[in-house]
Coordinates of N, CA and C in Angstrom, one line a residue:
M8 N 96.5 39.6 138.9 CA 95.6 40.0 137.9 C 96.0 39.4 136.5
P9 N 95.0 38.8 135.9 CA 95.3 38.1 134.6 C 95.6 39.1 133.5
V10 N 96.3 38.7 132.5 CA 96.6 39.5 131.3 C 95.4 39.5 130.4
N11 N 95.0 40.7 130.0 CA 93.9 40.8 129.1 C 94.4 40.8 127.7
H12 N 94.2 39.8 127.0 CA 94.7 39.6 125.6 C 94.2 40.5 124.6
E13 N 93.0 41.0 124.8 CA 92.4 42.0 123.9 C 93.1 43.3 123.9
I14 N 93.4 43.7 125.1 CA 94.2 45.0 125.3 C 95.6 44.8 124.6
T15 N 96.2 43.7 124.9 CA 97.5 43.5 124.3 C 97.4 43.5 122.8
Y16 N 96.4 42.8 122.2 CA 96.2 42.8 120.8 C 96.0 44.2 120.2
L17 N 95.2 45.1 120.9 CA 94.9 46.4 120.4 C 96.2 47.3 120.5
M18 N 97.0 47.1 121.5 CA 98.3 47.8 121.6 C 99.2 47.4 120.5
Q19 N 99.3 46.2 120.2 CA 100.2 45.7 119.1 C 99.7 46.3 117.8
E20 N 98.4 46.4 117.6 CA 97.8 46.9 116.4 C 98.2 48.4 116.2
V21 N 98.1 49.1 117.4 CA 98.4 50.6 117.4 C 99.9 50.8 117.0
F22 N 100.8 50.0 117.6 CA 102.2 50.1 117.3 C 102.5 49.7 115.9
N23 N 101.8 48.8 115.3 CA 102.0 48.4 114.0 C 101.6 49.4 113.0
L24 N 100.6 50.3 113.4 CA 100.1 51.3 112.5 C 101.0 52.5 112.4
L25 N 101.9 52.7 113.4 CA 102.8 53.8 113.4 C 103.8 53.7 112.2
P26 N 104.1 54.9 111.7 CA 105.0 54.8 110.5 C 106.5 54.5 111.0
N27 N 107.2 53.9 110.0 CA 108.6 53.6 110.3 C 109.4 54.9 110.1
L28 N 110.0 55.4 111.2 CA 110.7 56.7 111.2 C 112.1 56.5 110.8
N29 N 112.6 55.3 110.5 CA 114.0 55.1 110.1 C 114.2 55.2 108.6
V30 N 113.1 55.5 107.9 CA 113.3 55.6 106.4 C 113.9 57.0 106.2
E31 N 114.9 57.0 105.3 CA 115.6 58.3 105.0 C 114.7 59.3 104.4
E32 N 113.9 58.9 103.5 CA 113.0 59.8 102.8 C 112.0 60.5 103.8
L33 N 111.5 59.7 104.8 CA 110.6 60.3 105.7 C 111.3 61.3 106.7
V34 N 112.5 61.0 107.1 CA 113.3 61.9 107.9 C 113.6 63.2 107.2
R35 N 114.0 63.1 105.9 CA 114.3 64.2 105.1 C 113.0 65.1 104.9
S36 N 111.9 64.4 104.7 CA 110.6 65.1 104.5 C 110.2 65.9 105.8
F37 N 110.4 65.3 106.9 CA 110.1 66.0 108.2 C 111.1 67.2 108.4
S38 N 112.3 67.0 108.0 CA 113.3 68.1 108.2 C 113.0 69.3 107.3
V39 N 112.6 69.0 106.0 CA 112.2 70.1 105.1 C 111.0 70.8 105.6
K40 N 110.0 70.0 106.0 CA 108.8 70.7 106.5 C 109.1 71.5 107.7
T41 N 109.9 71.0 108.7 CA 110.2 71.8 109.9 C 111.0 73.0 109.5
N42 N 112.0 72.9 108.6 CA 112.7 74.1 108.2 C 111.9 75.1 107.5
D43 N 110.9 74.7 106.7 CA 110.0 75.6 106.1 C 109.1 76.4 107.1
M44 N 108.7 75.7 108.1 CA 107.9 76.4 109.1 C 108.7 77.3 109.9
M45 N 110.0 76.9 110.2 CA 110.8 77.8 111.0 C 111.2 79.1 110.2
L46 N 111.3 78.9 108.9 CA 111.6 80.1 108.0 C 110.4 81.0 108.0
V47 N 109.2 80.5 107.9 CA 108.0 81.4 108.0 C 108.0 82.1 109.3
I48 N 108.2 81.4 110.4 CA 108.2 82.1 111.7 C 109.3 83.2 111.8
Y49 N 110.5 82.9 111.3 CA 111.6 83.9 111.3 C 111.2 85.1 110.5
I50 N 110.7 84.9 109.3 CA 110.4 86.0 108.4 C 109.2 86.8 109.0
S51 N 108.2 86.2 109.6 CA 107.1 86.9 110.2 C 107.6 87.7 111.4
S52 N 108.5 87.2 112.2 CA 109.1 87.9 113.3 C 109.9 89.1 112.8
L53 N 110.6 88.9 111.8 CA 111.4 90.0 111.2 C 110.5 91.1 110.7
I54 N 109.5 90.8 110.0 CA 108.5 91.8 109.5 C 107.9 92.5 110.6
R55 N 107.5 91.8 111.6 CA 106.8 92.4 112.8 C 107.8 93.4 113.5
S56 N 109.1 93.1 113.6 CA 110.0 94.0 114.2 C 110.3 95.2 113.3
V57 N 110.3 95.0 112.0 CA 110.5 96.1 111.1 C 109.3 97.1 111.2
L58 N 108.1 96.5 111.2 CA 106.9 97.4 111.3 C 106.9 98.1 112.7
A59 N 107.3 97.5 113.7 CA 107.3 98.1 115.0 C 108.3 99.3 115.0
L60 N 109.5 99.1 114.4 CA 110.5 100.1 114.3 C 110.0 101.3 113.5
H61 N 109.3 100.9 112.4 CA 108.7 102.0 111.5 C 107.7 102.8 112.3
N62 N 106.8 102.2 113.0 CA 105.8 102.9 113.8 C 106.5 103.7 114.9
L63 N 107.6 103.2 115.5 CA 108.3 104.0 116.5 C 108.9 105.2 115.9
I64 N 109.5 105.1 114.7 CA 110.1 106.3 114.1 C 109.1 107.3 113.7
N65 N 107.9 106.8 113.2 CA 106.8 107.7 112.8 C 106.3 108.5 114.1
N66 N 106.2 107.8 115.2 CA 105.8 108.3 116.4 C 106.7 109.4 116.9
K67 N 108.0 109.1 116.8 CA 109.1 110.1 117.2 C 109.0 111.4 116.4
I68 N 108.8 111.2 115.1 CA 108.7 112.3 114.1 C 107.5 113.2 114.5
A69 N 106.4 112.5 114.7 CA 105.1 113.2 115.0 C 105.3 114.0 116.3
L70 N 105.9 113.4 117.3 CA 106.1 114.0 118.6 C 107.0 115.2 118.4
K71 N 108.1 115.1 117.7 CA 109.0 116.2 117.5 C 108.3 117.4 116.7
D72 N 107.5 117.0 115.7 CA 106.7 118.0 115.0 C 105.7 118.8 115.9
A73 N 105.1 118.0 116.7 CA 104.1 118.6 117.7 C 104.9 119.5 118.6
E74 N 106.0 119.1 119.1 CA 106.8 120.0 120.0 C 107.2 121.3 119.3
N75 N 107.7 121.1 118.0 CA 108.1 122.3 117.3 C 106.9 123.3 117.0
E76 N 105.7 122.7 116.8 CA 104.6 123.6 116.6 C 104.2 124.3 117.8
T77 N 104.2 123.6 119.0 CA 103.9 124.3 120.2 C 104.9 125.4 120.5
A78 N 106.2 125.1 120.2 CA 107.3 126.1 120.5 C 107.1 127.3 119.6
D79 N 106.7 127.1 118.3 CA 106.5 128.1 117.3 C 105.2 129.0 117.8
D80 N 104.2 128.3 118.2 CA 103.0 129.0 118.7 C 103.3 129.9 119.9
K81 N 104.1 129.3 120.8 CA 104.5 130.1 122.0 C 105.3 131.3 121.6
A82 N 106.3 131.1 120.7 CA 107.1 132.2 120.2 C 106.3 133.3 119.5
N83 N 105.3 132.9 118.7 CA 104.5 133.9 118.0 C 103.6 134.6 119.0
K84 N 103.1 133.9 120.0 CA 102.2 134.5 121.0 C 103.0 135.6 121.8
E85 N 104.3 135.2 122.2 CA 105.1 136.2 122.9 C 105.5 137.4 122.0
K86 N 105.7 137.1 120.8 CA 106.0 138.2 119.8 C 104.9 139.1 119.7
N87 N 103.7 138.6 119.6 CA 102.5 139.4 119.4 C 102.2 140.2 120.7
E88 N 102.5 139.7 121.8 CA 102.3 140.4 123.1 C 103.3 141.6 123.3
K89 N 104.5 141.5 122.7 CA 105.5 142.5 122.9 C 105.3 143.6 121.9
V90 N 104.7 143.4 120.8 CA 104.6 144.5 119.8 C 103.3 145.3 120.2
P91 N 103.5 146.6 120.5 CA 102.3 147.4 120.8 C 101.6 147.8 119.5
I92 N 100.3 147.8 119.7 CA 99.4 148.2 118.5 C 98.9 149.6 118.8
Y93 N 99.2 150.5 117.9 CA 98.7 151.9 118.0 C 97.5 152.1 117.1
R94 N 96.5 152.6 117.6 CA 95.3 152.9 116.9 C 95.1 154.4 116.8
T95 N 94.9 154.8 115.6 CA 94.7 156.3 115.4 C 93.4 156.4 114.6
K96 N 92.8 157.5 114.8 CA 91.6 157.8 114.0 C 92.0 158.6 112.8
I97 N 91.5 158.2 111.7 CA 91.8 158.9 110.5 C 90.5 159.7 110.1
A98 N 90.7 160.9 109.9 CA 89.6 161.8 109.5 C 89.4 161.6 108.0
V99 N 88.2 161.3 107.7 CA 87.8 161.2 106.3 C 86.9 162.3 105.9
E100 N 87.3 163.1 104.9 CA 86.4 164.2 104.5 C 85.5 163.7 103.4
A101 N 84.3 164.0 103.6 CA 83.3 163.6 102.7 C 82.8 164.7 101.7

């Protein structure tokens, strides 16, 4: 199969358009950009975990309050059942 010179020419043009990655300024720029993106990802993960813990604590508090309310309601109901109510007629003179 003969060599297609047009394809070779286009490949050489593509490789010539690529940036020179050995330049110190370009390497530093990529490092700074990557570090900035990693910092944003780290902070967003940290915020997400803090919010999840906050919601978990609020859920535990709400659950404990609900359990206390049901226990108080149950205790009040038992107390009301144990106390006898006496009804007497009061004669009112007119």
